[in-house]
mmCIF file of C-alpha atoms in Angstrom:
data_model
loop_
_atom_site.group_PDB
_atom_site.id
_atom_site.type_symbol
_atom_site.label_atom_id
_atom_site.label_comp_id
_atom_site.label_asym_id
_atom_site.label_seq_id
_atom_site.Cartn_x
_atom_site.Cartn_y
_atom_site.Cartn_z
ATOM 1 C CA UNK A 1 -19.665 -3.800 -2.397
ATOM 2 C CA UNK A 2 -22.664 -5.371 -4.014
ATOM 3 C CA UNK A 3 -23.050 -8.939 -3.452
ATOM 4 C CA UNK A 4 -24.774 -11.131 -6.176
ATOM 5 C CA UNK A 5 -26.737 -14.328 -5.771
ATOM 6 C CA UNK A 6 -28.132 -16.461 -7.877
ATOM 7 C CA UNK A 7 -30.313 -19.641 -7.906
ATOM 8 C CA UNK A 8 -30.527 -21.978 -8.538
ATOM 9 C CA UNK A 9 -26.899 -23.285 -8.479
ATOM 10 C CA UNK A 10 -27.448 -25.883 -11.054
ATOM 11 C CA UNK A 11 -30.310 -27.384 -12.661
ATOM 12 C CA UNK A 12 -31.095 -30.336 -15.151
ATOM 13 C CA UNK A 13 -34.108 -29.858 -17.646
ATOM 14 C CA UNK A 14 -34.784 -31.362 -21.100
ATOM 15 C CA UNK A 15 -35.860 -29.617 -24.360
ATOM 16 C CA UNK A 16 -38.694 -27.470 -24.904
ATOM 17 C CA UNK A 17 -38.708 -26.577 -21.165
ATOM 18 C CA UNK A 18 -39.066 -23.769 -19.577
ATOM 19 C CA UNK A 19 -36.295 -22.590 -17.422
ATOM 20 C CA UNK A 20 -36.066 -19.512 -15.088
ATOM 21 C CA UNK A 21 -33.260 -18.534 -13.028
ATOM 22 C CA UNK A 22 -32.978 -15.948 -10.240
ATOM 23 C CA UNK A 23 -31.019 -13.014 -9.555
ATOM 24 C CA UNK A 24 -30.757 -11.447 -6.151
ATOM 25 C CA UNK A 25 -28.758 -7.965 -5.748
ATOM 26 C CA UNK A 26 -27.841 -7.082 -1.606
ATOM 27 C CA UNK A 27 -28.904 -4.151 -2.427
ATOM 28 C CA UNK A 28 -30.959 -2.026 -4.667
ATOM 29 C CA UNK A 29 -29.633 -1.971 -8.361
ATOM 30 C CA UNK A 30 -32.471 -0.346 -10.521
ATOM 31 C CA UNK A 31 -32.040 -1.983 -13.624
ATOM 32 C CA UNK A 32 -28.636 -1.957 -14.235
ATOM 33 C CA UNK A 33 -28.187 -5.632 -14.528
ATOM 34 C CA UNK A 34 -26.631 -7.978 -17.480
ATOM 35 C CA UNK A 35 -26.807 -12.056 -18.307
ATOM 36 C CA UNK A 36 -24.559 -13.669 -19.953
ATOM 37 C CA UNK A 37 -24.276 -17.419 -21.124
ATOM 38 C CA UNK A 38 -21.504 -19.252 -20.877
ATOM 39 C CA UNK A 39 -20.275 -22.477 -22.479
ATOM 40 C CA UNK A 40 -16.952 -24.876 -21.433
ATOM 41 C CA UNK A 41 -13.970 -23.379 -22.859
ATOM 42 C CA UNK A 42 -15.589 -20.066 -24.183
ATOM 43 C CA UNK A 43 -15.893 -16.988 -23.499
ATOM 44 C CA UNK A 44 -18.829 -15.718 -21.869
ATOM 45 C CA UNK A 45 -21.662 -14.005 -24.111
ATOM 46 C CA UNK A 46 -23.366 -10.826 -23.599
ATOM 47 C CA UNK A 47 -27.124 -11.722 -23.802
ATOM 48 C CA UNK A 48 -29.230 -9.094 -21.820
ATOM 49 C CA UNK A 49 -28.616 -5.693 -20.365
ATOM 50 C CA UNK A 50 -30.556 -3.340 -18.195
ATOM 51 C CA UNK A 51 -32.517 -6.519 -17.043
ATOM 52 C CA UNK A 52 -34.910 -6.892 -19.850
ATOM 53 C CA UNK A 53 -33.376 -6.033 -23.292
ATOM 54 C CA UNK A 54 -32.178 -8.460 -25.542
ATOM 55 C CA UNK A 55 -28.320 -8.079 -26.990
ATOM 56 C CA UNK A 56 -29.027 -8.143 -30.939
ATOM 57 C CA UNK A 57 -28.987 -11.666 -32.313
ATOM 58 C CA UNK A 58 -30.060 -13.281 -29.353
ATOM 59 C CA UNK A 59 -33.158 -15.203 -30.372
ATOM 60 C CA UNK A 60 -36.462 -14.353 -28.361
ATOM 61 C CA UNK A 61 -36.823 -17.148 -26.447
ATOM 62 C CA UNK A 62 -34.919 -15.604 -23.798
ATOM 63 C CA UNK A 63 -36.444 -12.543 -21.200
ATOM 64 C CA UNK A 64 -35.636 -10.753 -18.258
ATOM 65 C CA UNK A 65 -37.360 -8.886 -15.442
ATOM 66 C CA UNK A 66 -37.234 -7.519 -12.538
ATOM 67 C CA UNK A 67 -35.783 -4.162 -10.698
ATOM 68 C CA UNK A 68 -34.535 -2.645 -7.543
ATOM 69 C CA UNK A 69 -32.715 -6.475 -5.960
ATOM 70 C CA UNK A 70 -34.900 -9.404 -7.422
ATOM 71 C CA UNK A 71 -34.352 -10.178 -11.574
ATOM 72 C CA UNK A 72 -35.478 -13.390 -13.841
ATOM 73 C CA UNK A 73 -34.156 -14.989 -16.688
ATOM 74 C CA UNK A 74 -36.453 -17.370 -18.215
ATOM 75 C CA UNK A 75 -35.824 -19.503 -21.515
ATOM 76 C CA UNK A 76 -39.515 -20.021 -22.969
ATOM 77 C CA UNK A 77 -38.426 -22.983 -24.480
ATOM 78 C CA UNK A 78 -34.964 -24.649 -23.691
ATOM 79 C CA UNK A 79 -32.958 -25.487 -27.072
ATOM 80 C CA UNK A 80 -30.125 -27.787 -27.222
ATOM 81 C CA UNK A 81 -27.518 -24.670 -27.767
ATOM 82 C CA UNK A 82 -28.963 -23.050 -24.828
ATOM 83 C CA UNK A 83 -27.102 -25.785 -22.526
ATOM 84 C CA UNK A 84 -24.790 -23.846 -20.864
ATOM 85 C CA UNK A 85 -24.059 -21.715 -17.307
ATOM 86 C CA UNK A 86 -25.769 -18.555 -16.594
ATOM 87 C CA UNK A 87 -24.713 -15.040 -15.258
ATOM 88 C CA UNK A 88 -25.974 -12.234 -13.820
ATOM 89 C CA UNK A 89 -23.745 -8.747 -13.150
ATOM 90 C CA UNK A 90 -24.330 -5.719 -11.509
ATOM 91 C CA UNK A 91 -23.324 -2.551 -13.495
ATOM 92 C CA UNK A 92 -24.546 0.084 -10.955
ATOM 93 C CA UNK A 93 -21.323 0.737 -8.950
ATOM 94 C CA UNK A 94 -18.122 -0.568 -8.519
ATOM 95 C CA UNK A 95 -16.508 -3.478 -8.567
ATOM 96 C CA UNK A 96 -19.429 -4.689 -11.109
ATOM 97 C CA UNK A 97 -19.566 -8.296 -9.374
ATOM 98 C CA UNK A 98 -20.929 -10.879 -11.008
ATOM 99 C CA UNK A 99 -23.446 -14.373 -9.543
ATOM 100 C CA UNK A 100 -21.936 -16.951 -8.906
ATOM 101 C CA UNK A 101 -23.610 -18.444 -12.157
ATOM 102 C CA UNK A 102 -26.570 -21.061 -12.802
ATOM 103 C CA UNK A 103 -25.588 -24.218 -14.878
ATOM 104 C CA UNK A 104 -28.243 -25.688 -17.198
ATOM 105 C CA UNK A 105 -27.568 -28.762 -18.194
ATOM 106 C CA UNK A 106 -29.798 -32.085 -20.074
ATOM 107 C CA UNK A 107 -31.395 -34.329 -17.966
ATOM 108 C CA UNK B 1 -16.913 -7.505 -37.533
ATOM 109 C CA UNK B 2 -15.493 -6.408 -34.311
ATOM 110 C CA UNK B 3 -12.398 -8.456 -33.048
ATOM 111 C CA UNK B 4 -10.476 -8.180 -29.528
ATOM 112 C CA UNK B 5 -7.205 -10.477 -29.314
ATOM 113 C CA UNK B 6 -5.350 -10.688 -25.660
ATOM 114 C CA UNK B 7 -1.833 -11.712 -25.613
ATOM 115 C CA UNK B 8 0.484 -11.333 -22.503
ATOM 116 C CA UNK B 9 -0.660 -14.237 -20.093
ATOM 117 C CA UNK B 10 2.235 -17.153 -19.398
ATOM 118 C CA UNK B 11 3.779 -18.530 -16.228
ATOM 119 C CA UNK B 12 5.054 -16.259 -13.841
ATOM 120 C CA UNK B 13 6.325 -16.720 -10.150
ATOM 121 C CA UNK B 14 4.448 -15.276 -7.228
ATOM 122 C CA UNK B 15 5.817 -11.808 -6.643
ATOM 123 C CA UNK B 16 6.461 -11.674 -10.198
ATOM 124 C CA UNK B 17 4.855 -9.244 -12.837
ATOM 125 C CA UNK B 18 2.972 -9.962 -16.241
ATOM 126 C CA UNK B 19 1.156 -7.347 -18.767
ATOM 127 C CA UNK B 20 -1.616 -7.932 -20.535
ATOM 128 C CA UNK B 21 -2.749 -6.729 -23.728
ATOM 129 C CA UNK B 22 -6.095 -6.351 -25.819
ATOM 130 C CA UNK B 23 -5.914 -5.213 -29.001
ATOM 131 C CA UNK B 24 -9.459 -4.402 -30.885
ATOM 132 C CA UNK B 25 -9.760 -4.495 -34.495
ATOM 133 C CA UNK B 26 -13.141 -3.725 -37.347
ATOM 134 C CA UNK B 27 -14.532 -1.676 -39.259
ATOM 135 C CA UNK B 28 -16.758 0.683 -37.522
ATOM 136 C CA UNK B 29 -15.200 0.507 -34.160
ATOM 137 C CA UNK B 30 -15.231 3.716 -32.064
ATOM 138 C CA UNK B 31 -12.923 2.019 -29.443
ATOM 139 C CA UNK B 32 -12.497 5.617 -27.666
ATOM 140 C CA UNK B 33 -16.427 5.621 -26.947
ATOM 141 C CA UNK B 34 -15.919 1.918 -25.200
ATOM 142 C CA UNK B 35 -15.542 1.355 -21.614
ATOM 143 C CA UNK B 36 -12.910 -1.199 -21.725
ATOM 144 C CA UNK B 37 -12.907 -3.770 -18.637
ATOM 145 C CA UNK B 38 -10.569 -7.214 -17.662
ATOM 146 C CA UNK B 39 -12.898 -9.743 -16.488
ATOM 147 C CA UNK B 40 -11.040 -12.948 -15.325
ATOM 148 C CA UNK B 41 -12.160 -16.583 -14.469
ATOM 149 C CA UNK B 42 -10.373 -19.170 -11.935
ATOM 150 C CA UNK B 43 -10.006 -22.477 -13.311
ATOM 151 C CA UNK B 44 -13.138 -24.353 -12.569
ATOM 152 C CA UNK B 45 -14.692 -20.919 -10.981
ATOM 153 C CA UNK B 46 -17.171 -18.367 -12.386
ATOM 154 C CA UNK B 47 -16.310 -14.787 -13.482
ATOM 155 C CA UNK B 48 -15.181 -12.232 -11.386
ATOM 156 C CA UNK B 49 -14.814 -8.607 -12.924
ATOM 157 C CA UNK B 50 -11.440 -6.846 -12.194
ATOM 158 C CA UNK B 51 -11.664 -3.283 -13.275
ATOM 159 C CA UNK B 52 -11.907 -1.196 -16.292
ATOM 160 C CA UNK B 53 -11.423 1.987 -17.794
ATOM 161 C CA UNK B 54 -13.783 5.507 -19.041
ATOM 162 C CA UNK B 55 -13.604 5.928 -22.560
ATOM 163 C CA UNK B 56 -11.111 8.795 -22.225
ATOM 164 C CA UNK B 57 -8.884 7.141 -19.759
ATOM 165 C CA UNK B 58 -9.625 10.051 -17.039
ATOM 166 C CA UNK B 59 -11.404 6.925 -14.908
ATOM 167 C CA UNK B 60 -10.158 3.827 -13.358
ATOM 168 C CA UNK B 61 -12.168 1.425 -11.265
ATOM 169 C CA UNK B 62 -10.672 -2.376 -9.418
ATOM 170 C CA UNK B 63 -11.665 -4.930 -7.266
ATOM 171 C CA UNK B 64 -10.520 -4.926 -3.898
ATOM 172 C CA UNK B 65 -8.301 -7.616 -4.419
ATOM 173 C CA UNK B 66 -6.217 -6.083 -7.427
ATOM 174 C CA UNK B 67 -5.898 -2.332 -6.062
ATOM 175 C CA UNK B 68 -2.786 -1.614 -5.637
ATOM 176 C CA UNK B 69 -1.621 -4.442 -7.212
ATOM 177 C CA UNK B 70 -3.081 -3.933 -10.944
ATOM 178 C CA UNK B 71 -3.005 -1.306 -13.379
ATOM 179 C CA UNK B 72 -5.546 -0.610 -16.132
ATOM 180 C CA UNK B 73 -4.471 1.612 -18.821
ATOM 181 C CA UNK B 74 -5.430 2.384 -22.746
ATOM 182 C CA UNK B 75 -3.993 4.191 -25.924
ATOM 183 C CA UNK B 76 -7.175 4.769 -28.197
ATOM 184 C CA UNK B 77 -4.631 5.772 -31.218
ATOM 185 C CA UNK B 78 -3.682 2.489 -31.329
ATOM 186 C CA UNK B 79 -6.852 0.961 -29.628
ATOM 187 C CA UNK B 80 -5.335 -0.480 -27.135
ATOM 188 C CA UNK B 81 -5.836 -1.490 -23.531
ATOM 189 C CA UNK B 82 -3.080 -2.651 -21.024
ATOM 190 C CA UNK B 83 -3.670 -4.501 -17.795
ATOM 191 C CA UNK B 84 -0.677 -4.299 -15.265
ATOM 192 C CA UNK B 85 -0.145 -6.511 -12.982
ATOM 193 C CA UNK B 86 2.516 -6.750 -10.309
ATOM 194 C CA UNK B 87 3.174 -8.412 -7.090
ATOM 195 C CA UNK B 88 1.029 -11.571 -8.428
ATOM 196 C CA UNK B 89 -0.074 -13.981 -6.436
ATOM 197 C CA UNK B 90 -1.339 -17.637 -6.696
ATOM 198 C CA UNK B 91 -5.125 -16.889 -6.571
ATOM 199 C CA UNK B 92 -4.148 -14.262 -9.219
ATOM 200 C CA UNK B 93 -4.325 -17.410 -11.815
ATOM 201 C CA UNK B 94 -7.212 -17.262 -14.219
ATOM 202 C CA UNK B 95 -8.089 -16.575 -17.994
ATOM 203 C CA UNK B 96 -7.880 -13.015 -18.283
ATOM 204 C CA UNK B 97 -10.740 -11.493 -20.731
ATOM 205 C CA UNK B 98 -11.035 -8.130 -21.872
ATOM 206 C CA UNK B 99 -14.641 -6.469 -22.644
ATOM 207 C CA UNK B 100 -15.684 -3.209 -23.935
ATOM 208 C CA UNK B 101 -18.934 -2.281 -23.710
ATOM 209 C CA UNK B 102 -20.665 1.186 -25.112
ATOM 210 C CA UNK B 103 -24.278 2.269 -24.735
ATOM 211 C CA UNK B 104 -25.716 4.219 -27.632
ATOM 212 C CA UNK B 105 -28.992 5.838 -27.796
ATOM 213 C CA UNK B 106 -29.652 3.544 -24.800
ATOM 214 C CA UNK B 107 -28.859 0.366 -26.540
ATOM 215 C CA UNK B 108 -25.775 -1.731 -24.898
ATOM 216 C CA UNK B 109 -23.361 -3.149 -27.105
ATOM 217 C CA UNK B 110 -20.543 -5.199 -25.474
ATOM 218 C CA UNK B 111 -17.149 -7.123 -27.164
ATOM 219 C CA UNK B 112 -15.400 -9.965 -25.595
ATOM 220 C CA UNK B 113 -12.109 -11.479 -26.222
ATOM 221 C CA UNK B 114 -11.535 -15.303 -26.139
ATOM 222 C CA UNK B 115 -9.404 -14.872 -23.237
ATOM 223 C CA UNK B 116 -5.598 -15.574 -22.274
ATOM 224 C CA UNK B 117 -3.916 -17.609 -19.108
ATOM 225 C CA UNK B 118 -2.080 -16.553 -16.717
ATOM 226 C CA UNK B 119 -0.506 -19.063 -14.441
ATOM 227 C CA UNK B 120 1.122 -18.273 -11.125
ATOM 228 C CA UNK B 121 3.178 -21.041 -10.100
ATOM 229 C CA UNK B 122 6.810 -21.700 -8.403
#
């Protein structure tokens, strides 16, 4: 099975920041990775797919990058709404495991 | 707008058996050209995929943990998908969501429902 990382774990930041999280596949995955953001008591939202393209709707702000194990996601500029954890999933083979998330919160 | 709605979850005993359902509903939604998955999430924990289903049912992939255990199943008359579960265990809690996702002229589009609990507990 492929095993997802992601880091970091948590981290605080304020508005208008820039944020980037990391994405590390065990082994190589192409592109074939999603993000997703989740808030408390929702359910998760689709926001990127195949690493770098943007789920309609979701403002531009937010990018991806990277192939093969290593990915990004980087908020531009961090926006109240966008306080919330972040995931990364593997959708090159079965089981499609997910990271174990990045929380964002306000410092 | 598309709509899925999961109903099933409750308390059940370890051993026991519970079946989920996701229903999808809206205008303009081909739910026989969706992959249709159950996702799940641990109280307090992150998301961990469980399996999901081809389009035309003729495909069925699980997690380790659920073969065996779990059955995923669909009727696209009545756009429905079913997730099975016997033999349940305590670590087996979690909200249960169900996700389709369909990629079009190489654009993703993906549906999630808001979820429903299942609680294993004596």
């Amino acid at each position: 099975d492929i095993q997802m990382t992601q880091s970091p774990s948590s981290l605080s930041a304020s508005v208008g920041d820039r944020v980037t999280i990391t994405c590390r596949a065990s082994q190589s995955i192409s592109t074939n990775l999603n993000w997703y953001q989740q808030k408390p008591g929702k359910a998760p939202k689709f926001l990127m797919y195949v690493a770098s393209s943007l789920q309609s709707g979701v403002p531009s702000r937010f990018s991806g990058s990277g192939s093969g194990t290593d990915f990004t996601l980087t908020i531009s500029s961090l926006q109240p709404e966008d306080f919330a954890t972040y995931y990364c999933q593997q959708n090159y083979s079965p089981p499609f495991t997910f990271g174990p998330g990045t929380k964002v919160d306000i410092k | 707008e598309v709509q899925l709605v999961e109903s099933g979850g409750g308390l059940v005993q370890p051993g026991g058996s519970l079946r989920l359902s996701c229903a999808a509903s809206g205008s303009g939604f081909s739910f026989s050209t969706y992959w249709m998955n159950w996702v799940r999430q641990a109280p307090g924990k992150g998301l961990e995929w469980v399996a999901n289903i081809k389009p035309d049912g003729s495909e069925k992939f699980y997690v380790d943990s659920v073969k065996g255990r779990f059955t995923i199943s669909r009727d696209n008359a009545d756009k429905l998908v079913y997730l099975q579960m016997n033999s349940l265990r305590a670590e087996d809690t979690a909200i249960y969501y169900c996700a389709g996702a369909m990629i079009q002229g190489g654009i993703m589009v993906q549906h999630w429902g808001q979820g429903t609990l299942v609680t294993v507990s004596s």
